[in-house]
Tab-separated table of C-alpha atoms in Angstrom:
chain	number	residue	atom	x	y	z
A	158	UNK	CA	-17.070	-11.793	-29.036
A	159	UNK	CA	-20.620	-12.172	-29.853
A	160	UNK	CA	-21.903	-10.129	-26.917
A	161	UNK	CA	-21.347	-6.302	-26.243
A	162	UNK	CA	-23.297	-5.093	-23.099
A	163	UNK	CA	-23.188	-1.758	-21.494
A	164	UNK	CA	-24.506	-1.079	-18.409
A	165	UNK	CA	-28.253	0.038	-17.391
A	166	UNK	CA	-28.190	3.229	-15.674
A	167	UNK	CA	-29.714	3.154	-11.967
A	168	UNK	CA	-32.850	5.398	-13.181
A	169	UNK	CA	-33.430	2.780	-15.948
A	170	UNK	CA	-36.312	1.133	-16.721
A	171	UNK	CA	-34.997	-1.942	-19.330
A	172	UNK	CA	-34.791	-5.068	-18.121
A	173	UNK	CA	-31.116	-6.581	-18.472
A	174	UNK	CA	-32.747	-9.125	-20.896
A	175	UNK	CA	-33.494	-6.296	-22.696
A	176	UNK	CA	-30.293	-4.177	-22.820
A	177	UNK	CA	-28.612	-7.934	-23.668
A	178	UNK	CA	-30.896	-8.329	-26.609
A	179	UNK	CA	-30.670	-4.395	-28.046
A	180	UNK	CA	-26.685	-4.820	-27.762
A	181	UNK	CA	-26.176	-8.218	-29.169
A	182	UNK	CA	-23.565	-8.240	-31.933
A	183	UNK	CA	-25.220	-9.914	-35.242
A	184	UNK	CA	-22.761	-11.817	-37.051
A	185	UNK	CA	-22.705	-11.401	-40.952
A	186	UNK	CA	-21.938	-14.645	-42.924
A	187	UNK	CA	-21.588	-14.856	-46.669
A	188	UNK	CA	-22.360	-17.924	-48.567
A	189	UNK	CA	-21.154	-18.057	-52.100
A	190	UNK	CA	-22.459	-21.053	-53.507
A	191	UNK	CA	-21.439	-22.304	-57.399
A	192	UNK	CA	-24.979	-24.181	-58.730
A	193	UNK	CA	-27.953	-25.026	-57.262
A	194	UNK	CA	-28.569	-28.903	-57.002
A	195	UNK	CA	-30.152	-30.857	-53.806
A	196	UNK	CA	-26.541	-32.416	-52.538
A	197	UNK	CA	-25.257	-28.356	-52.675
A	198	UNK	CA	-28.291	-27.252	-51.412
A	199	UNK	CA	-28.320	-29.786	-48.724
A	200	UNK	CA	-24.925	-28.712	-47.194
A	201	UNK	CA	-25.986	-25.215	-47.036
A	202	UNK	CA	-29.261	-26.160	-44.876
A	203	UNK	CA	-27.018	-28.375	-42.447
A	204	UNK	CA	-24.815	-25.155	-42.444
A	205	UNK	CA	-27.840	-23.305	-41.423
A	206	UNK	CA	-29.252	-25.698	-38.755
A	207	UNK	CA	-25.656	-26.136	-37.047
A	208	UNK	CA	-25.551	-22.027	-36.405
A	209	UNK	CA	-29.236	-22.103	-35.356
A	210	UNK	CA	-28.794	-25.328	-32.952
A	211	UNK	CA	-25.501	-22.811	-31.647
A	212	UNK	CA	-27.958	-19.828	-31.003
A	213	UNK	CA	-27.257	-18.100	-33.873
A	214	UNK	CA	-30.867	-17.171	-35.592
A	215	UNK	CA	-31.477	-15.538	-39.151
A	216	UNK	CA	-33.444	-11.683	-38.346
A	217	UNK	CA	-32.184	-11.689	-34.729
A	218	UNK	CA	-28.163	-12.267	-33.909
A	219	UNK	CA	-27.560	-13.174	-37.815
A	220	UNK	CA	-27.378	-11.997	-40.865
A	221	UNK	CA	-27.209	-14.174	-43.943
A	222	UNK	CA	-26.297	-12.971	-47.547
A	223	UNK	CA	-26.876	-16.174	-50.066
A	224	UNK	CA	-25.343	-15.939	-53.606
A	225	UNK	CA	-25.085	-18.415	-56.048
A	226	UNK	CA	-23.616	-18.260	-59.277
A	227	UNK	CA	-26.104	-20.169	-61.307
A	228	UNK	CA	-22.831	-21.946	-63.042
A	229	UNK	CA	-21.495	-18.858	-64.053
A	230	UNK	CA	-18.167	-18.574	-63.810
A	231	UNK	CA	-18.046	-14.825	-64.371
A	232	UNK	CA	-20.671	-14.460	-61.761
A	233	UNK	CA	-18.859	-16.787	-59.499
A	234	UNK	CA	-15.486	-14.112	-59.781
A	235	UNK	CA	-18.080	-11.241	-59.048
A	236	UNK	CA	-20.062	-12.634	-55.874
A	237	UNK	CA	-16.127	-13.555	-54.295
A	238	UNK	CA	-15.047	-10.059	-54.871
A	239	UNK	CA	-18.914	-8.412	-53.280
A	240	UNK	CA	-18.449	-10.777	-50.509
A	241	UNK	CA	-15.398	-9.349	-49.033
A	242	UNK	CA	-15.823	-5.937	-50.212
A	243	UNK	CA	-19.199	-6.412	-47.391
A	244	UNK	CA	-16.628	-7.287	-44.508
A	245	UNK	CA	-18.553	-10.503	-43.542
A	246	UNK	CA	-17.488	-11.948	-40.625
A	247	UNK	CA	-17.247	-15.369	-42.476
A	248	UNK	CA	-17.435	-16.858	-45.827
A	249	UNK	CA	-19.142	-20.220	-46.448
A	250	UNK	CA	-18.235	-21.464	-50.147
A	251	UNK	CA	-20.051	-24.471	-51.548
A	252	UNK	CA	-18.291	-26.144	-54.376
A	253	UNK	CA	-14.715	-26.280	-55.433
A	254	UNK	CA	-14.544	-23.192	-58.216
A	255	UNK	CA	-16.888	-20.859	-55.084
A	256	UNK	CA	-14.102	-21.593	-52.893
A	257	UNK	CA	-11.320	-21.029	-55.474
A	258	UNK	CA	-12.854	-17.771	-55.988
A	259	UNK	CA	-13.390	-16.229	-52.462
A	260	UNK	CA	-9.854	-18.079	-51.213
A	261	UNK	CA	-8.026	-15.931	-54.152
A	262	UNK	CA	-10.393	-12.329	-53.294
A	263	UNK	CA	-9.099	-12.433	-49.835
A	264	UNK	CA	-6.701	-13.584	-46.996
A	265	UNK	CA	-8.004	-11.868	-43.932
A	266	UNK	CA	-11.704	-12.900	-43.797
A	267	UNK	CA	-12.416	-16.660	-42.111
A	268	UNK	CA	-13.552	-18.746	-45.164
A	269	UNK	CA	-15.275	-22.118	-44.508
A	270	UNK	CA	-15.359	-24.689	-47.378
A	271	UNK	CA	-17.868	-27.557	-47.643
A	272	UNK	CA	-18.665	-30.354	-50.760
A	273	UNK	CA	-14.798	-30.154	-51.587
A	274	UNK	CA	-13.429	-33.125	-53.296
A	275	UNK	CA	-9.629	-32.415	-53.195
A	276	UNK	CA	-9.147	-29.390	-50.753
A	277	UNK	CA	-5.403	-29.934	-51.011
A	278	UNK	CA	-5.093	-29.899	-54.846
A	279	UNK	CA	-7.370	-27.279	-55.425
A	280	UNK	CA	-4.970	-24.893	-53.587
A	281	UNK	CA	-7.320	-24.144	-50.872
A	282	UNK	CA	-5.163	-25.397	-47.524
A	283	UNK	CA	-1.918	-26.379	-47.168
A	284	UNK	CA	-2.633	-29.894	-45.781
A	285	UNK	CA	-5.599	-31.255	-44.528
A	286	UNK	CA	-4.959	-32.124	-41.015
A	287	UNK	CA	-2.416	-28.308	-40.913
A	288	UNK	CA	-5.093	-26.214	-43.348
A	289	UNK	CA	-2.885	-22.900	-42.642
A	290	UNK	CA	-4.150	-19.492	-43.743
A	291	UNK	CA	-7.449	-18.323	-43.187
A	292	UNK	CA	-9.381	-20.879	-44.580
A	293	UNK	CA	-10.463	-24.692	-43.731
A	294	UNK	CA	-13.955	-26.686	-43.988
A	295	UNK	CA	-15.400	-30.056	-45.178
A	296	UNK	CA	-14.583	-32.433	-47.867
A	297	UNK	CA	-17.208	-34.916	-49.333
A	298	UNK	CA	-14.779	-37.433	-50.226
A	299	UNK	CA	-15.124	-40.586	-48.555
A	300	UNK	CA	-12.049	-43.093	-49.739
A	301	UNK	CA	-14.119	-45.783	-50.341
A	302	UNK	CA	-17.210	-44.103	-52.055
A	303	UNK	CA	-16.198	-44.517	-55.715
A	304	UNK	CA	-14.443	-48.254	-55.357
A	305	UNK	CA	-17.852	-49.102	-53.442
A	306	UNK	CA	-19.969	-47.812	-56.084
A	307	UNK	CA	-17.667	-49.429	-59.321
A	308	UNK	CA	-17.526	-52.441	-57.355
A	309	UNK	CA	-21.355	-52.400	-56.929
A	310	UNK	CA	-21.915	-51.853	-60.831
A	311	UNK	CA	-19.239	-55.024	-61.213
A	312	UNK	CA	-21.932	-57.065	-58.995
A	313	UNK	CA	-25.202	-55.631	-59.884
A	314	UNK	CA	-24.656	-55.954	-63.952
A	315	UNK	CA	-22.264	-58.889	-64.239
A	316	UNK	CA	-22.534	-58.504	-67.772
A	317	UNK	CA	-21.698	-54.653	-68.437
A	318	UNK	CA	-18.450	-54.266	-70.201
A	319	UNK	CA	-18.025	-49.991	-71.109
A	320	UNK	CA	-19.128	-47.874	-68.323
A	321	UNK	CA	-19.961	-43.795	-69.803
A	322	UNK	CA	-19.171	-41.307	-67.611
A	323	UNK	CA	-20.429	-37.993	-68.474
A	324	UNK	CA	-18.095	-34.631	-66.713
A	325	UNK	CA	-17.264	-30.937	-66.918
A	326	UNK	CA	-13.088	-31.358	-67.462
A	327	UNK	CA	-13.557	-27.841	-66.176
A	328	UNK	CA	-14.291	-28.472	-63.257
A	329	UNK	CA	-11.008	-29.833	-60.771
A	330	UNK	CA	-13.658	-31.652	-58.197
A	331	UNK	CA	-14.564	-33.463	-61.344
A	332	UNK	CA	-11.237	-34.156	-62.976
A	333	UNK	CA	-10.199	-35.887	-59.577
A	334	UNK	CA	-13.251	-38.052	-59.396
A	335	UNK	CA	-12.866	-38.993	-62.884
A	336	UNK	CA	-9.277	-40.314	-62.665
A	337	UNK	CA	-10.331	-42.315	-59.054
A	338	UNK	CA	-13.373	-43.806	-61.137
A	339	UNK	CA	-11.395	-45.059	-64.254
A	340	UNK	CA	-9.059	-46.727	-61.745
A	341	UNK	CA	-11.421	-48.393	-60.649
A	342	UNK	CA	-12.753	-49.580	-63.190
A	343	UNK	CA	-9.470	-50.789	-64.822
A	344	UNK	CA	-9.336	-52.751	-61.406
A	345	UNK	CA	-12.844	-53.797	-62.150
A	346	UNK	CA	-11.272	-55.223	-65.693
A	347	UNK	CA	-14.386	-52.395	-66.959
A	348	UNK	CA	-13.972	-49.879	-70.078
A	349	UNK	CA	-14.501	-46.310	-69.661
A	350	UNK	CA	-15.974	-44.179	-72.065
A	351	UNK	CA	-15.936	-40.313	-71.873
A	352	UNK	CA	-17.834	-37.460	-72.313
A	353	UNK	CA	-16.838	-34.192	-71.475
A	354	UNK	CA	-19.076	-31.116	-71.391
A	355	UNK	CA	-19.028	-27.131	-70.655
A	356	UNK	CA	-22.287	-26.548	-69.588
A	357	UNK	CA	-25.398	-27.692	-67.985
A	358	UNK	CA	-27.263	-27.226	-71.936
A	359	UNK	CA	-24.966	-30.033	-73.263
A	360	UNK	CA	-25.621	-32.742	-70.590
A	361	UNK	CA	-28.714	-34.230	-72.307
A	362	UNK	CA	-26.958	-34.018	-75.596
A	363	UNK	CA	-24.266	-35.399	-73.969
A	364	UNK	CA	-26.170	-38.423	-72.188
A	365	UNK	CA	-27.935	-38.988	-75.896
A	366	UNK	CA	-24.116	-39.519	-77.149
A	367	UNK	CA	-23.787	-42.948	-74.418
A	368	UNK	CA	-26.474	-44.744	-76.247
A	369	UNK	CA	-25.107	-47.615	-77.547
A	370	UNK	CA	-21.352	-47.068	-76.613
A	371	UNK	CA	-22.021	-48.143	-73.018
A	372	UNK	CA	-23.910	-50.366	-70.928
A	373	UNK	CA	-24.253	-48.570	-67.617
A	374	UNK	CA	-23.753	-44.442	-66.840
A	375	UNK	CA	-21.443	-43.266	-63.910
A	376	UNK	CA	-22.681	-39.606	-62.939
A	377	UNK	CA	-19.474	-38.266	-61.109
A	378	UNK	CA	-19.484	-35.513	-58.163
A	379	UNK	CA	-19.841	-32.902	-61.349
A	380	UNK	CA	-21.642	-29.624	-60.518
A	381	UNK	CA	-22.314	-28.711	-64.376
A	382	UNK	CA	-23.901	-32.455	-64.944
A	383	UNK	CA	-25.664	-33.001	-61.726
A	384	UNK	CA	-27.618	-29.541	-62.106
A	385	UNK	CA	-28.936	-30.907	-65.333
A	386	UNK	CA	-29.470	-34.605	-64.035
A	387	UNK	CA	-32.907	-35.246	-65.370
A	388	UNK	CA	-32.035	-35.005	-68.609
A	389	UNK	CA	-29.442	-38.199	-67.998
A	390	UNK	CA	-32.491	-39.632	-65.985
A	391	UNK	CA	-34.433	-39.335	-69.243
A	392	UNK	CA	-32.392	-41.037	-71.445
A	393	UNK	CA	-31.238	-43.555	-69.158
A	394	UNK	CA	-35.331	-44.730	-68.938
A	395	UNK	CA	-36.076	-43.985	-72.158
A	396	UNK	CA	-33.041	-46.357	-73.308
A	397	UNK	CA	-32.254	-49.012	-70.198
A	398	UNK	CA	-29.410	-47.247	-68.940
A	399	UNK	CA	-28.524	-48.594	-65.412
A	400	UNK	CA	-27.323	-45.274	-64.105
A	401	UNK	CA	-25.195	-45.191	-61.185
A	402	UNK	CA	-24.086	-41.511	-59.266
A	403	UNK	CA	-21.713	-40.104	-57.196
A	404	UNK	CA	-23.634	-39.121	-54.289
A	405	UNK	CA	-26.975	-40.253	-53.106
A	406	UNK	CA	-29.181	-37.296	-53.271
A	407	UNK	CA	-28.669	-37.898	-57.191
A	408	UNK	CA	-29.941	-41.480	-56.441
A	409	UNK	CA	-33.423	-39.750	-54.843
A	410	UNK	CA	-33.592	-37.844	-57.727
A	411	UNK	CA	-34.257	-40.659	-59.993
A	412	UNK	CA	-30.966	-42.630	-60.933
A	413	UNK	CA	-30.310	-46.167	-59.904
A	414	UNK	CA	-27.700	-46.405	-57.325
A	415	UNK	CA	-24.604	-45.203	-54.838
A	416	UNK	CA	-22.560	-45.201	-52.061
A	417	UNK	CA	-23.540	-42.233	-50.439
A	418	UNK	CA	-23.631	-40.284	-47.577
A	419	UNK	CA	-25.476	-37.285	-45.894
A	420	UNK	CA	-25.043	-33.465	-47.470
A	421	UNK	CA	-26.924	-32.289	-44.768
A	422	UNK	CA	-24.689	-33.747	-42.464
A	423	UNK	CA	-21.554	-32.540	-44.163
A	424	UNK	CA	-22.952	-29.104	-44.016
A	425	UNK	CA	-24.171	-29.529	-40.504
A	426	UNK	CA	-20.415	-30.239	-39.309
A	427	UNK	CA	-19.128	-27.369	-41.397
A	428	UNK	CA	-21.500	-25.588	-39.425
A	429	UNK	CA	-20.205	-26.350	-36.089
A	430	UNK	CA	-16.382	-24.669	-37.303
A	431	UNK	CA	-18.361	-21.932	-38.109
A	432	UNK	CA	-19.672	-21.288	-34.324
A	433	UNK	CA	-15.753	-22.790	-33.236
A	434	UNK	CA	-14.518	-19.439	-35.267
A	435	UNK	CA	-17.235	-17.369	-34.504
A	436	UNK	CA	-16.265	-17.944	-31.349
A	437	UNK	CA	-12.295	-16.745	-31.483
A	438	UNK	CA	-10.859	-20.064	-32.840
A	439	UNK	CA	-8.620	-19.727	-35.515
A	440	UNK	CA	-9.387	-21.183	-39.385
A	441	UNK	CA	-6.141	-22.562	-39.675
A	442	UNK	CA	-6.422	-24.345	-36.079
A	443	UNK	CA	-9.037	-26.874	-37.258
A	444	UNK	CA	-8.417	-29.630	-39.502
A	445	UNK	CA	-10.533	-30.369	-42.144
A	446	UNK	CA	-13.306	-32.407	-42.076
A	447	UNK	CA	-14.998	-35.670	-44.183
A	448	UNK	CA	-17.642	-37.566	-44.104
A	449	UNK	CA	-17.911	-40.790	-41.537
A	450	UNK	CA	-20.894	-42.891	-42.479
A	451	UNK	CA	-21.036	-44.622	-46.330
A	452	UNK	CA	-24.462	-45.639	-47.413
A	453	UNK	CA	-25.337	-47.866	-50.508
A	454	UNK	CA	-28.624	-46.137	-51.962
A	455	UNK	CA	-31.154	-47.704	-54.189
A	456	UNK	CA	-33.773	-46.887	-55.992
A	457	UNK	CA	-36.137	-48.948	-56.995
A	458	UNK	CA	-38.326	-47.000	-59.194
A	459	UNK	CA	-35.425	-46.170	-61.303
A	460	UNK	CA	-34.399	-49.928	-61.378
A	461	UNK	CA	-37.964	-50.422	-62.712
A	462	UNK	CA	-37.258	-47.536	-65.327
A	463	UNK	CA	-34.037	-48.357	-66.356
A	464	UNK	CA	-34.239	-52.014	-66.662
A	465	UNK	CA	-32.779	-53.861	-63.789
A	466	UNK	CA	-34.321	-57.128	-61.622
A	467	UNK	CA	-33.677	-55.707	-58.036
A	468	UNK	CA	-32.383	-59.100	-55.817
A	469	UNK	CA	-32.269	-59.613	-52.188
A	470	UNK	CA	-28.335	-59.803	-52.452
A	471	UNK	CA	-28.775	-55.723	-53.825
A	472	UNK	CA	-31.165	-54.372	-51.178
A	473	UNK	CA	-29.481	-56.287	-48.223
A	474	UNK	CA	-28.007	-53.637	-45.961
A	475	UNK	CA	-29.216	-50.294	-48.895
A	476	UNK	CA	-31.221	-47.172	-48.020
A	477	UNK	CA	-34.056	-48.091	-50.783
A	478	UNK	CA	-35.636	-44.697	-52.387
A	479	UNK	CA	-38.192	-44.279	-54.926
A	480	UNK	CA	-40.817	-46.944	-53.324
């Protein structure tokens, strides 16, 4: 499929290598991609680095057309719709409302998915190991992420009582996490205390609001919140917020701790459906993927920032960060 040759004349005088390289096919991908923050931008690299590993190299055999919505969800309607109307030959969408968008502007192109918390309840396949349709890809939800992580606030401050969690209700990705975390902390015999926002503007606001209603912060796999995450980091210093995050790039960017795993590895195996499809395989006849490894992350210049007495019982067996 990728290949087209045609034959060299006898009186010729190109080499078959090339003829092979004038005639090679170059694939077009789209990536539609909601906000840019390092977990999001992480999966896209991993994306990029599975095709390349494949043989499949940007300003030779491929052609790559990045978009991303800046948390726009207007913009986010309008690079779905420019996407197919360009006839890629697949669509990479990064983030629950970019795949929601291109999955509703068309049924006939291949769609990959990656950083998906629900894929199911979103609407986006029919079943996860059966996705159906045109479309399939990578969740990032590990069943034991967010129990690990309430569990490890439980143990790390024994004496935290209301837990803030700050979220986009906007956002589905975020609603799910939400409900998962304040079971677990109802399991954890921990209070929950909400914050919902609509924008990236209102997270520092937002974060300012926690101060003295809870003890420790709980940054949820939010897009909205996690582009603006500094200004959580801020306050969380500025007040001795032990601040603990859904994913563990947020813990390299400054916030205490997580159970974690690898974007770029996410993106990496969301990569290697792309070269299974590129290569005749149909959407629908791969199952979707998650990630395998779970990693506690720790950072121990935020634990200096924010407050906390790092142990040997925390660090045993954590990536540390931030040294």
């Amino acid at each position: 499929m990728l290949m087209l040759l045609t034959a060299c004349g006898a009186g010729s005088k190109e080499t078959s290598g090339e003829a092979k390289e004038k005639n090679e096919k170059v694939v077009k991908i789209g990536i539609s991609q909601i906000v840019e923050h390092p977990s999001l931008d992480a999966a896209r690299e991993g994306f990029i680095a599975a095709l390349k590993d494949a043989g499949y190299v940007e300003g030779k055999n491929l052609k790559l057309d990045y978009q991303n919505a800046q948390g726009d969800m207007n913009n986010n309607m309008s690079i779905a719709k420019n996407l197919v109307a360009d006839k890629d030959d697949l669509i990479l969408a990064i983030a629950t409302p970019s795949a929601q968008a291109v999955v509703n502007a068309t049924k006939d192109i291949p769609i990959l998915f990656t950083a998906i918390t629900d894929p199911v309840g979103a609407q986006l396949v029919q079943s996860l190991d059966k996705p159906g349709g045109n479309v399939t890809g990578t969740s990032d939800t590990h069943p034991e992420a967010i129990k690990n992580t309430i569990e490890a606030i439980k143990k790390f401050i024994p004496n935290a009582k209301k837990v803030g969690i700050i979220y986009n209700n906007g956002e589905p990705n975020s609603v799910v996490n939400v409900k998962n975390a304040k079971s677990a902390l109802e399991a954890a015999g921990l209070e929950t205390v909400e914050t919902t926002i609509t924008a990236s503007s209102e997270v520092k606001q937002a974060a300012e609001s926690m101060v003295g209603r809870a003890d420790v912060l709980y940054i949820p796999k939010d897009n909205t919140v996690v582009a603006a995450l500094e200004s959580v980091i801020k306050v969380a210093n500025d007040k001795n917020i032990p601040t603990f995050v859904g994913e563990g790039d947020s813990v390299k960017r400054g916030t205490f701790a997580s159970y974690g795993f690898d974007y770029h590895d996410l993106g990496y195996t969301t990569g290697k459906m792309a070269v299974e499809i590129l290569k005749g395989k149909k959407p629908s006849e791969i199952p979707v993927g998650f990630p395998e490894n779970l990693q506690l992350y720790i950072n121990k210049k935020a634990a200096q920032e924010e407050g906390i007495t790092l142990t040997e019982e925390m660090l045993k067996n954590a990536k540390v960060v931030g040294e």
